[in-house]
CSV table of C-alpha atoms and ligand atoms in Angstrom, one decimal:
chain,number,residue,atom,x,y,z
S,5,UNK,CA,-19.1,-10.5,40.6
S,6,UNK,CA,-17.7,-7.0,40.4
S,7,UNK,CA,-15.9,-4.7,42.9
S,8,UNK,CA,-17.9,-1.7,44.1
S,9,UNK,CA,-14.7,0.2,44.9
S,10,UNK,CA,-11.9,1.2,42.5
S,11,UNK,CA,-9.4,-1.6,42.4
S,12,UNK,CA,-6.0,-0.2,43.3
S,13,UNK,CA,-2.6,-1.7,42.6
S,14,UNK,CA,-3.9,-4.5,40.3
S,15,UNK,CA,-0.9,-4.2,38.0
S,16,UNK,CA,1.4,-4.6,41.0
S,17,UNK,CA,0.0,-8.0,41.8
S,18,UNK,CA,1.8,-11.1,40.6
S,19,UNK,CA,0.2,-13.1,37.8
S,20,UNK,CA,-0.7,-15.8,40.3
S,21,UNK,CA,-2.4,-13.1,42.6
S,22,UNK,CA,-4.3,-11.6,39.6
S,23,UNK,CA,-5.6,-14.9,38.7
S,24,UNK,CA,-6.8,-15.6,42.3
S,25,UNK,CA,-8.3,-12.1,42.5
S,26,UNK,CA,-10.4,-12.6,39.3
S,27,UNK,CA,-11.3,-16.2,40.3
S,28,UNK,CA,-12.5,-14.9,43.6
S,29,UNK,CA,-15.4,-13.2,41.8
S,30,UNK,CA,-16.8,-16.6,40.6
S,31,UNK,CA,-18.8,-19.1,42.6
S,32,UNK,CA,-16.2,-21.8,41.6
S,33,UNK,CA,-12.8,-20.0,42.0
S,34,UNK,CA,-10.7,-23.2,42.0
S,35,UNK,CA,-12.1,-24.3,38.7
S,36,UNK,CA,-11.7,-20.8,37.2
S,37,UNK,CA,-8.2,-20.7,38.4
S,38,UNK,CA,-7.4,-24.1,36.9
S,39,UNK,CA,-9.1,-23.2,33.6
S,40,UNK,CA,-7.1,-19.9,33.2
S,41,UNK,CA,-3.8,-21.7,34.1
S,42,UNK,CA,-4.5,-24.5,31.7
S,43,UNK,CA,-3.7,-22.0,28.9
S,44,UNK,CA,-0.4,-20.9,30.3
S,45,UNK,CA,2.5,-22.2,28.2
S,46,UNK,CA,4.2,-25.0,29.9
S,47,UNK,CA,7.6,-23.5,29.0
S,48,UNK,CA,8.2,-20.7,31.5
S,49,UNK,CA,10.3,-18.6,29.1
S,50,UNK,CA,7.7,-18.7,26.4
S,51,UNK,CA,4.9,-17.9,28.8
S,52,UNK,CA,6.9,-14.9,30.1
S,53,UNK,CA,7.5,-13.7,26.6
S,54,UNK,CA,3.7,-13.8,25.8
S,55,UNK,CA,2.7,-12.1,29.0
S,56,UNK,CA,5.2,-9.3,28.5
S,57,UNK,CA,3.6,-8.4,25.1
S,58,UNK,CA,0.8,-6.6,27.1
S,59,UNK,CA,-0.1,-5.7,30.7
S,60,UNK,CA,-2.1,-7.4,33.5
S,61,UNK,CA,-1.9,-10.7,31.6
S,62,UNK,CA,-3.7,-13.6,33.4
S,63,UNK,CA,-3.7,-16.2,30.6
S,64,UNK,CA,-3.3,-16.7,26.8
S,65,UNK,CA,-6.1,-16.6,24.3
S,66,UNK,CA,-5.7,-19.2,21.6
S,67,UNK,CA,-6.7,-18.8,18.0
S,68,UNK,CA,-6.2,-21.4,15.3
S,69,UNK,CA,-3.1,-21.0,13.0
S,70,UNK,CA,-3.8,-22.6,9.6
S,71,UNK,CA,-2.5,-22.6,6.1
S,72,UNK,CA,-3.9,-21.9,2.7
S,73,UNK,CA,-1.8,-23.9,0.2
S,74,UNK,CA,-1.3,-23.5,-3.6
S,75,UNK,CA,-1.4,-19.7,-3.7
S,76,UNK,CA,0.4,-18.6,-6.8
S,77,UNK,CA,1.5,-15.0,-6.6
S,78,UNK,CA,3.4,-13.6,-9.6
S,79,UNK,CA,4.3,-17.2,-10.6
S,80,UNK,CA,5.6,-18.2,-7.1
S,81,UNK,CA,3.8,-20.8,-5.1
S,82,UNK,CA,3.0,-19.8,-1.5
S,83,UNK,CA,1.5,-21.5,1.5
S,84,UNK,CA,-0.2,-18.6,3.3
S,85,UNK,CA,-0.4,-18.7,7.1
S,86,UNK,CA,-3.7,-17.5,8.5
S,87,UNK,CA,-4.7,-16.9,12.1
S,88,UNK,CA,-8.5,-16.8,12.3
S,89,UNK,CA,-11.3,-18.0,14.6
S,90,UNK,CA,-14.0,-18.1,11.9
S,91,UNK,CA,-14.7,-21.4,10.2
S,92,UNK,CA,-14.7,-21.3,6.4
S,93,UNK,CA,-12.2,-18.5,5.9
S,94,UNK,CA,-9.1,-20.6,5.3
S,95,UNK,CA,-11.3,-23.1,3.3
S,96,UNK,CA,-12.5,-20.2,1.1
S,97,UNK,CA,-9.0,-18.9,0.6
S,98,UNK,CA,-7.7,-22.4,-0.2
S,99,UNK,CA,-10.5,-23.1,-2.7
S,100,UNK,CA,-9.9,-19.8,-4.5
S,101,UNK,CA,-6.2,-20.5,-4.6
S,102,UNK,CA,-6.9,-23.9,-6.1
S,103,UNK,CA,-9.3,-22.4,-8.6
S,104,UNK,CA,-6.8,-19.8,-9.8
S,105,UNK,CA,-3.8,-22.2,-9.7
S,106,UNK,CA,-4.7,-23.4,-13.2
S,107,UNK,CA,-5.7,-19.9,-14.5
S,108,UNK,CA,-2.5,-18.0,-14.0
S,109,UNK,CA,-2.7,-17.5,-10.2
S,110,UNK,CA,-2.8,-14.1,-8.5
S,111,UNK,CA,-0.9,-11.1,-9.8
S,112,UNK,CA,0.2,-8.1,-7.6
S,113,UNK,CA,2.0,-4.8,-7.8
S,114,UNK,CA,3.0,-2.2,-5.2
S,115,UNK,CA,1.5,1.2,-6.3
S,116,UNK,CA,3.2,3.2,-3.5
S,117,UNK,CA,4.8,2.9,-0.1
S,118,UNK,CA,4.6,6.2,1.7
S,119,UNK,CA,3.5,6.8,5.3
S,120,UNK,CA,2.3,9.9,6.9
S,121,UNK,CA,2.8,11.6,10.3
S,122,UNK,CA,1.5,15.0,11.6
S,123,UNK,CA,2.3,17.5,14.3
S,124,UNK,CA,-0.9,19.3,15.0
S,125,UNK,CA,-0.4,22.7,16.5
S,126,UNK,CA,-2.1,26.0,17.1
S,127,UNK,CA,-0.2,29.1,15.9
S,128,UNK,CA,-1.6,32.2,17.7
S,129,UNK,CA,0.4,34.6,15.7
S,130,UNK,CA,1.2,36.0,12.3
S,131,UNK,CA,0.7,33.1,9.9
S,132,UNK,CA,2.7,34.8,7.2
S,133,UNK,CA,5.8,34.8,9.4
S,134,UNK,CA,5.3,31.1,10.1
S,135,UNK,CA,5.1,30.4,6.4
S,136,UNK,CA,8.2,32.5,5.8
S,137,UNK,CA,10.2,30.7,8.3
S,138,UNK,CA,9.1,27.2,7.3
S,139,UNK,CA,11.9,26.6,4.8
S,140,UNK,CA,14.5,27.1,7.6
S,141,UNK,CA,12.4,25.1,10.0
S,142,UNK,CA,12.2,22.2,7.5
S,143,UNK,CA,16.0,22.1,7.3
S,144,UNK,CA,16.2,22.1,11.1
S,145,UNK,CA,13.7,19.2,11.3
S,146,UNK,CA,15.8,17.2,9.0
S,147,UNK,CA,19.1,18.0,10.7
S,148,UNK,CA,17.6,17.6,14.2
S,149,UNK,CA,16.4,14.1,13.4
S,150,UNK,CA,19.6,12.9,11.7
S,151,UNK,CA,20.4,10.5,14.6
S,152,UNK,CA,16.9,9.0,14.6
S,153,UNK,CA,16.8,8.6,10.8
S,154,UNK,CA,20.4,7.4,10.4
S,155,UNK,CA,19.7,3.7,10.2
S,156,UNK,CA,16.6,4.1,8.1
S,157,UNK,CA,18.5,6.3,5.6
S,158,UNK,CA,21.2,3.7,5.4
S,159,UNK,CA,18.5,1.2,4.4
S,160,UNK,CA,17.3,3.6,1.7
S,161,UNK,CA,14.4,5.2,3.6
S,162,UNK,CA,13.7,8.1,5.9
S,163,UNK,CA,11.9,11.3,5.7
S,164,UNK,CA,10.6,12.0,2.2
S,165,UNK,CA,8.9,15.4,2.5
S,166,UNK,CA,7.8,17.9,5.1
S,167,UNK,CA,5.0,20.4,4.5
S,168,UNK,CA,3.3,23.1,6.4
S,169,UNK,CA,-0.5,22.7,6.1
S,170,UNK,CA,-2.8,25.6,6.9
S,171,UNK,CA,-5.9,24.3,8.5
S,172,UNK,CA,-7.4,27.6,9.7
S,173,UNK,CA,-10.5,27.0,7.6
S,174,UNK,CA,-11.3,24.1,9.9
S,175,UNK,CA,-10.2,25.4,13.4
S,176,UNK,CA,-9.0,28.9,14.3
S,177,UNK,CA,-5.2,29.1,14.1
S,178,UNK,CA,-4.8,25.4,13.4
S,179,UNK,CA,-1.7,24.3,11.4
S,180,UNK,CA,-0.1,20.9,10.7
S,181,UNK,CA,3.4,19.8,10.0
S,182,UNK,CA,2.7,17.0,7.7
S,183,UNK,CA,5.6,14.7,6.9
S,184,UNK,CA,5.9,11.6,4.7
S,185,UNK,CA,8.2,8.7,5.3
S,186,UNK,CA,9.6,5.6,3.8
S,187,UNK,CA,10.1,3.1,6.6
S,188,UNK,CA,11.4,0.3,4.3
S,189,UNK,CA,10.6,-3.0,6.0
S,190,UNK,CA,9.2,-1.7,9.3
S,191,UNK,CA,5.7,-0.6,9.9
S,192,UNK,CA,7.4,2.4,11.2
S,193,UNK,CA,5.1,3.7,13.9
S,194,UNK,CA,7.9,4.3,16.5
S,195,UNK,CA,10.3,5.7,14.0
S,196,UNK,CA,7.7,8.2,12.7
S,197,UNK,CA,6.4,9.2,16.2
S,198,UNK,CA,10.0,9.8,17.4
S,199,UNK,CA,10.7,12.1,14.4
S,200,UNK,CA,7.4,13.9,14.9
S,201,UNK,CA,8.0,14.6,18.6
S,202,UNK,CA,11.5,15.9,17.7
S,203,UNK,CA,9.9,18.2,15.1
S,204,UNK,CA,7.6,19.6,17.7
S,205,UNK,CA,10.5,20.3,20.1
S,206,UNK,CA,12.5,21.9,17.3
S,207,UNK,CA,9.5,24.1,16.4
S,208,UNK,CA,9.0,25.3,20.0
S,209,UNK,CA,12.7,26.0,20.5
S,210,UNK,CA,12.9,27.9,17.2
S,211,UNK,CA,10.0,30.2,18.1
S,212,UNK,CA,11.6,30.9,21.5
S,213,UNK,CA,15.0,31.6,20.1
S,214,UNK,CA,14.1,33.6,17.0
S,215,UNK,CA,13.8,37.3,17.7
S,216,UNK,CA,11.2,38.0,14.9
S,217,UNK,CA,8.9,35.2,16.2
S,218,UNK,CA,9.3,35.6,19.9
S,219,UNK,CA,6.0,37.4,20.3
S,220,UNK,CA,4.0,34.7,18.6
S,221,UNK,CA,3.0,31.6,20.5
S,222,UNK,CA,2.8,28.0,19.4
S,223,UNK,CA,0.8,25.3,21.2
S,224,UNK,CA,1.6,21.8,20.2
S,225,UNK,CA,-1.6,19.7,20.3
S,226,UNK,CA,-0.1,16.4,19.4
S,227,UNK,CA,2.5,14.6,17.3
S,228,UNK,CA,1.4,11.2,15.9
S,229,UNK,CA,1.6,9.1,12.8
S,230,UNK,CA,-1.5,8.8,10.7
S,231,UNK,CA,-2.9,5.2,10.3
S,232,UNK,CA,-4.5,6.4,7.1
S,233,UNK,CA,-1.9,5.5,4.4
S,234,UNK,CA,-3.6,5.9,1.1
S,235,UNK,CA,-0.1,6.0,-0.5
S,236,UNK,CA,1.0,2.7,0.9
S,237,UNK,CA,-1.0,0.9,-1.6
S,238,UNK,CA,-1.0,-2.6,-3.2
S,239,UNK,CA,-3.1,-4.0,-6.1
S,240,UNK,CA,-3.8,-7.7,-6.4
S,241,UNK,CA,-5.8,-9.2,-9.2
S,242,UNK,CA,-6.8,-12.4,-11.1
S,243,UNK,CA,-7.7,-12.5,-14.7
S,244,UNK,CA,-8.4,-15.1,-17.4
S,245,UNK,CA,-10.5,-15.5,-20.6
S,246,UNK,CA,-14.2,-15.6,-19.6
S,247,UNK,CA,-14.4,-19.0,-21.4
S,248,UNK,CA,-11.9,-20.4,-18.9
S,249,UNK,CA,-14.3,-19.8,-16.1
S,250,UNK,CA,-16.5,-22.6,-17.6
S,251,UNK,CA,-17.7,-25.1,-15.1
S,252,UNK,CA,-17.4,-22.7,-12.2
S,253,UNK,CA,-20.9,-23.8,-11.2
S,254,UNK,CA,-22.9,-26.8,-12.3
S,255,UNK,CA,-26.2,-25.0,-12.3
S,256,UNK,CA,-25.1,-21.9,-14.3
S,257,UNK,CA,-23.6,-21.0,-17.6
S,258,UNK,CA,-20.3,-19.1,-17.6
S,259,UNK,CA,-22.0,-16.0,-19.0
S,260,UNK,CA,-24.7,-16.2,-16.2
S,261,UNK,CA,-22.0,-16.5,-13.6
S,262,UNK,CA,-20.0,-13.6,-14.9
S,263,UNK,CA,-23.1,-11.4,-15.2
S,264,UNK,CA,-24.2,-12.2,-11.6
S,265,UNK,CA,-20.6,-11.7,-10.3
S,266,UNK,CA,-20.4,-8.3,-12.0
S,267,UNK,CA,-23.7,-7.3,-10.6
S,268,UNK,CA,-22.7,-8.4,-7.1
S,269,UNK,CA,-19.6,-6.2,-7.2
S,270,UNK,CA,-21.6,-3.3,-8.5
S,271,UNK,CA,-24.0,-3.6,-5.7
S,272,UNK,CA,-21.1,-3.5,-3.2
S,273,UNK,CA,-19.8,-0.4,-5.0
S,274,UNK,CA,-23.1,1.6,-4.6
S,275,UNK,CA,-24.7,0.2,-1.5
S,276,UNK,CA,-23.0,0.9,1.8
S,277,UNK,CA,-24.7,-2.0,3.7
S,278,UNK,CA,-23.4,-4.5,1.1
S,279,UNK,CA,-20.0,-2.8,0.8
S,280,UNK,CA,-19.3,-3.2,4.5
S,281,UNK,CA,-20.0,-7.0,4.4
S,282,UNK,CA,-18.2,-7.3,1.1
S,283,UNK,CA,-15.1,-5.6,2.5
S,284,UNK,CA,-15.5,-7.6,5.7
S,285,UNK,CA,-14.9,-10.7,3.6
S,286,UNK,CA,-11.8,-9.1,2.2
S,287,UNK,CA,-10.5,-8.4,5.7
S,288,UNK,CA,-11.2,-12.0,6.7
S,289,UNK,CA,-8.2,-12.9,4.6
S,290,UNK,CA,-6.1,-9.8,5.2
S,291,UNK,CA,-6.5,-9.8,9.0
S,292,UNK,CA,-5.7,-13.5,9.2
S,293,UNK,CA,-2.3,-12.9,7.5
S,294,UNK,CA,-1.7,-9.7,9.4
S,295,UNK,CA,-2.3,-11.6,12.7
S,296,UNK,CA,-0.1,-14.5,11.7
S,297,UNK,CA,2.8,-12.0,11.1
S,298,UNK,CA,2.4,-10.1,14.4
S,299,UNK,CA,1.3,-7.0,12.6
S,300,UNK,CA,-1.2,-4.4,13.8
S,301,UNK,CA,-4.6,-5.5,12.4
S,302,UNK,CA,-6.5,-2.5,14.0
S,303,UNK,CA,-4.3,-0.1,12.0
S,304,UNK,CA,-4.9,-2.1,8.8
S,305,UNK,CA,-8.6,-2.3,9.3
S,306,UNK,CA,-9.0,1.4,10.2
S,307,UNK,CA,-7.0,2.4,7.2
S,308,UNK,CA,-8.8,0.1,4.8
S,309,UNK,CA,-12.2,1.4,5.8
S,310,UNK,CA,-11.2,5.0,5.5
S,311,UNK,CA,-9.8,4.3,2.1
S,312,UNK,CA,-13.1,2.6,1.1
S,313,UNK,CA,-14.8,5.9,1.9
S,314,UNK,CA,-12.2,8.2,0.2
S,315,UNK,CA,-14.8,9.8,-2.2
S,316,UNK,CA,-17.3,10.4,0.6
S,317,UNK,CA,-19.2,7.2,0.3
S,318,UNK,CA,-18.2,3.7,1.7
S,319,UNK,CA,-17.6,1.4,-1.2
S,320,UNK,CA,-16.2,-1.9,-2.3
S,321,UNK,CA,-12.4,-2.2,-2.4
S,322,UNK,CA,-12.6,-4.5,-5.3
S,323,UNK,CA,-13.6,-4.0,-8.9
S,324,UNK,CA,-14.4,-6.2,-11.9
S,325,UNK,CA,-13.5,-5.5,-15.5
S,326,UNK,CA,-14.9,-7.4,-18.4
S,327,UNK,CA,-13.2,-6.5,-21.7
S,328,UNK,CA,-12.4,-8.3,-24.9
S,329,UNK,CA,-13.6,-11.6,-23.5
S,330,UNK,CA,-11.4,-11.3,-20.4
S,331,UNK,CA,-12.4,-11.4,-16.8
S,332,UNK,CA,-10.3,-9.3,-14.4
S,333,UNK,CA,-11.1,-9.0,-10.7
S,334,UNK,CA,-8.9,-6.7,-8.6
S,335,UNK,CA,-8.4,-5.4,-5.1
S,336,UNK,CA,-6.7,-2.2,-4.3
S,337,UNK,CA,-5.9,-1.8,-0.7
S,338,UNK,CA,-3.6,0.3,1.6
S,339,UNK,CA,-1.5,-2.0,3.8
S,340,UNK,CA,1.1,-0.5,6.1
S,341,UNK,CA,2.8,-3.7,7.2
S,342,UNK,CA,6.2,-4.5,8.5
S,343,UNK,CA,8.5,-7.5,8.4
S,344,UNK,CA,10.9,-6.2,11.0
S,345,UNK,CA,10.3,-4.7,14.4
S,346,UNK,CA,7.2,-5.0,16.6
S,347,UNK,CA,6.2,-8.6,17.2
S,348,UNK,CA,7.3,-9.8,13.8
S,349,UNK,CA,10.4,-11.6,15.1
S,350,UNK,CA,9.4,-11.7,18.8
S,351,UNK,CA,6.3,-13.8,18.6
S,352,UNK,CA,7.6,-17.3,17.9
S,353,UNK,CA,4.8,-18.1,15.5
S,354,UNK,CA,5.1,-14.7,13.7
S,355,UNK,CA,8.7,-15.5,13.3
S,356,UNK,CA,7.8,-18.9,11.9
S,357,UNK,CA,5.3,-17.2,9.5
S,358,UNK,CA,8.1,-15.0,8.1
S,359,UNK,CA,10.4,-18.0,7.7
S,360,UNK,CA,7.6,-20.0,5.9
S,361,UNK,CA,7.0,-17.0,3.6
S,362,UNK,CA,10.7,-16.9,2.8
S,363,UNK,CA,11.7,-13.9,4.9
S,364,UNK,CA,9.6,-11.4,2.9
S,365,UNK,CA,10.2,-7.7,2.6
S,366,UNK,CA,7.3,-5.4,3.7
S,367,UNK,CA,6.4,-5.0,0.0
S,368,UNK,CA,6.2,-8.8,-0.4
S,369,UNK,CA,4.0,-9.1,2.7
S,370,UNK,CA,1.7,-6.4,1.5
S,371,UNK,CA,1.2,-8.4,-1.7
S,372,UNK,CA,0.6,-11.7,0.1
S,373,UNK,CA,-1.9,-10.1,2.5
S,374,UNK,CA,-3.7,-8.4,-0.4
S,375,UNK,CA,-3.9,-11.8,-2.2
S,376,UNK,CA,-5.4,-13.5,0.9
S,377,UNK,CA,-8.1,-10.7,0.9
S,378,UNK,CA,-8.9,-11.1,-2.7
S,379,UNK,CA,-8.9,-14.9,-2.5
S,380,UNK,CA,-11.4,-14.8,0.4
S,381,UNK,CA,-13.6,-12.2,-1.3
S,382,UNK,CA,-13.6,-14.1,-4.6
S,383,UNK,CA,-14.6,-17.2,-2.8
S,384,UNK,CA,-17.4,-15.4,-1.0
S,385,UNK,CA,-18.8,-13.7,-4.1
S,386,UNK,CA,-18.6,-17.0,-6.0
S,387,UNK,CA,-20.6,-18.8,-3.3
S,388,UNK,CA,-23.1,-16.0,-2.8
S,389,UNK,CA,-23.9,-15.8,-6.5
S,390,UNK,CA,-24.1,-19.5,-7.0
S,391,UNK,CA,-25.1,-22.0,-4.2
S,392,UNK,CA,-25.3,-19.4,-1.4
S,393,UNK,CA,-23.0,-19.1,1.6
S,394,UNK,CA,-24.7,-21.2,4.2
S,395,UNK,CA,-24.3,-24.6,2.8
S,396,UNK,CA,-20.5,-24.5,2.8
S,397,UNK,CA,-20.3,-22.3,5.9
S,398,UNK,CA,-22.5,-24.6,8.1
S,399,UNK,CA,-20.6,-27.6,6.9
S,400,UNK,CA,-17.5,-26.0,8.2
S,401,UNK,CA,-19.3,-24.8,11.4
S,402,UNK,CA,-20.6,-28.3,12.1
S,403,UNK,CA,-17.6,-29.1,14.5
S,404,UNK,CA,-18.3,-25.9,16.4
S,405,UNK,CA,-21.9,-26.9,16.9
S,406,UNK,CA,-20.9,-30.4,17.9
S,407,UNK,CA,-18.5,-29.0,20.4
S,408,UNK,CA,-21.3,-27.0,22.0
S,409,UNK,CA,-22.8,-30.5,22.8
S,410,UNK,CA,-19.5,-31.8,24.0
S,411,UNK,CA,-19.7,-34.4,21.3
S,412,UNK,CA,-17.2,-37.3,21.5
S,413,UNK,CA,-14.9,-38.2,18.5
S,414,UNK,CA,-17.3,-41.1,17.6
S,415,UNK,CA,-20.3,-38.8,17.6
S,416,UNK,CA,-18.4,-36.2,15.5
S,417,UNK,CA,-17.6,-38.9,12.9
S,418,UNK,CA,-21.1,-40.1,12.8
S,419,UNK,CA,-22.4,-36.5,12.4
S,420,UNK,CA,-20.1,-35.7,9.6
S,421,UNK,CA,-21.2,-38.8,7.8
S,422,UNK,CA,-24.8,-38.1,8.4
S,423,UNK,CA,-24.7,-34.4,7.3
S,424,UNK,CA,-22.7,-35.1,4.1
S,425,UNK,CA,-25.9,-34.8,2.1
S,426,UNK,CA,-28.1,-32.8,4.6
S,427,UNK,CA,-28.5,-29.2,5.6
S,428,UNK,CA,-26.6,-28.3,8.8
S,429,UNK,CA,-28.4,-26.2,11.3
S,430,UNK,CA,-28.1,-25.8,15.1
S,431,UNK,CA,-31.4,-27.6,15.7
S,432,UNK,CA,-30.7,-30.4,13.1
S,433,UNK,CA,-27.5,-31.1,14.9
S,434,UNK,CA,-29.1,-30.9,18.3
S,435,UNK,CA,-31.8,-33.5,17.2
S,436,UNK,CA,-29.0,-35.7,15.7
S,437,UNK,CA,-27.0,-35.7,18.9
S,438,UNK,CA,-30.1,-36.4,21.1
S,439,UNK,CA,-31.1,-39.3,18.7
S,440,UNK,CA,-27.7,-41.0,18.8
S,441,UNK,CA,-27.4,-40.5,22.6
S,442,UNK,CA,-30.7,-42.3,23.2
V,511,MEV,C1,-18.3,-13.8,6.3
V,511,MEV,O1,-17.4,-13.8,7.3
V,511,MEV,C2,-17.9,-13.0,5.1
V,511,MEV,C3,-19.0,-12.8,4.1
V,511,MEV,O2,-20.2,-12.4,4.6
V,511,MEV,C4,-18.4,-11.9,3.0
V,511,MEV,C5,-19.4,-11.4,2.0
V,511,MEV,O3,-20.6,-11.5,2.2
V,511,MEV,O4,-18.9,-11.0,0.9
V,511,MEV,C6,-19.3,-14.2,3.4
């Protein structure tokens, strides 16, 4: 199956040749080739666009693109696009949206919108001199990046602050230039990285050309944005009178439900094992929106999990407040998202997402993604503390199980009818399929 020698020049092969090469590792190369090609887009232009997003493309990997309707955010009704491979996620978001539709919907606010970049360097010299010259350097950084920042400044953003951070307590001679940015509607990675690399060059040139500093040496380690953006923060919440939660579960009183719900969130705040799963459920919704908009879900996840551990322990990103007969459930999450640049307008479906969401600004998208996260999490905690997660989840998963048995449409209909009032499990479905195929 695998080459023993290093494969040279794979990237130089045409897509057709790459497919053939990979297919040759299988015992049925023709079928493999056919399968891979069956996912190529029939329109050449579109296929080319997709394959140029990344390198060594041999096919496309499909994910479902679905919608959660009836999501009220600050009084406005949205249909939220979600790209996700897991059954139940869109259903959970939709159910929560429906539930809160008649209880004031979701509320959101942007807490801050700053992004961070750093030049990490070693200063093998007099640190006092470096500190003395930093005010001049700062001015040079700003002037030297005027060309790069011009458009961003015209849109109201740009460099917000530049600091010298002394990190010698961590690593000998280690300093940082730490800069903060407002990148308006773009995620801003390229903008920030370009500014930082320019800062690094300016720093090096300044040391070489300044008589007083000539005998000191600077070693730039790297210049890169930080995906940790604790100051690019959004809050989403739902709230209502506790009495308006009445009927949330047929087998529980409202007070029982609220008590259990609060305990479940407390558990996710103090127990790291539970917090991870709890936050995973939030990211079910967040990532699905992030993917549908062509944004970078790895950056969003990395940041969210770091933020969840900001006090040294990994905790829930949501919190529940019960005061004066009111139930308030909120999510505070850092989301560095863009609505321009990257794939946001290049990927045809990301472009469609933006249109469907009414061409949102980055701030709007942060709020929409946060709501999707809160909606999913509320749905999960509601199920977990009442009827349990498996009943609903397995119902949604039924089609996947049936597809494992290559069930026909008739068999699927029959199974869905049969399992309406029964517990779905892999073996139960297997028995059912065997039985009707007899
Ligand atoms: C499954 O994808 C997500 C949940 O496990 C989240 C949770 O437990 O809160 C249901």
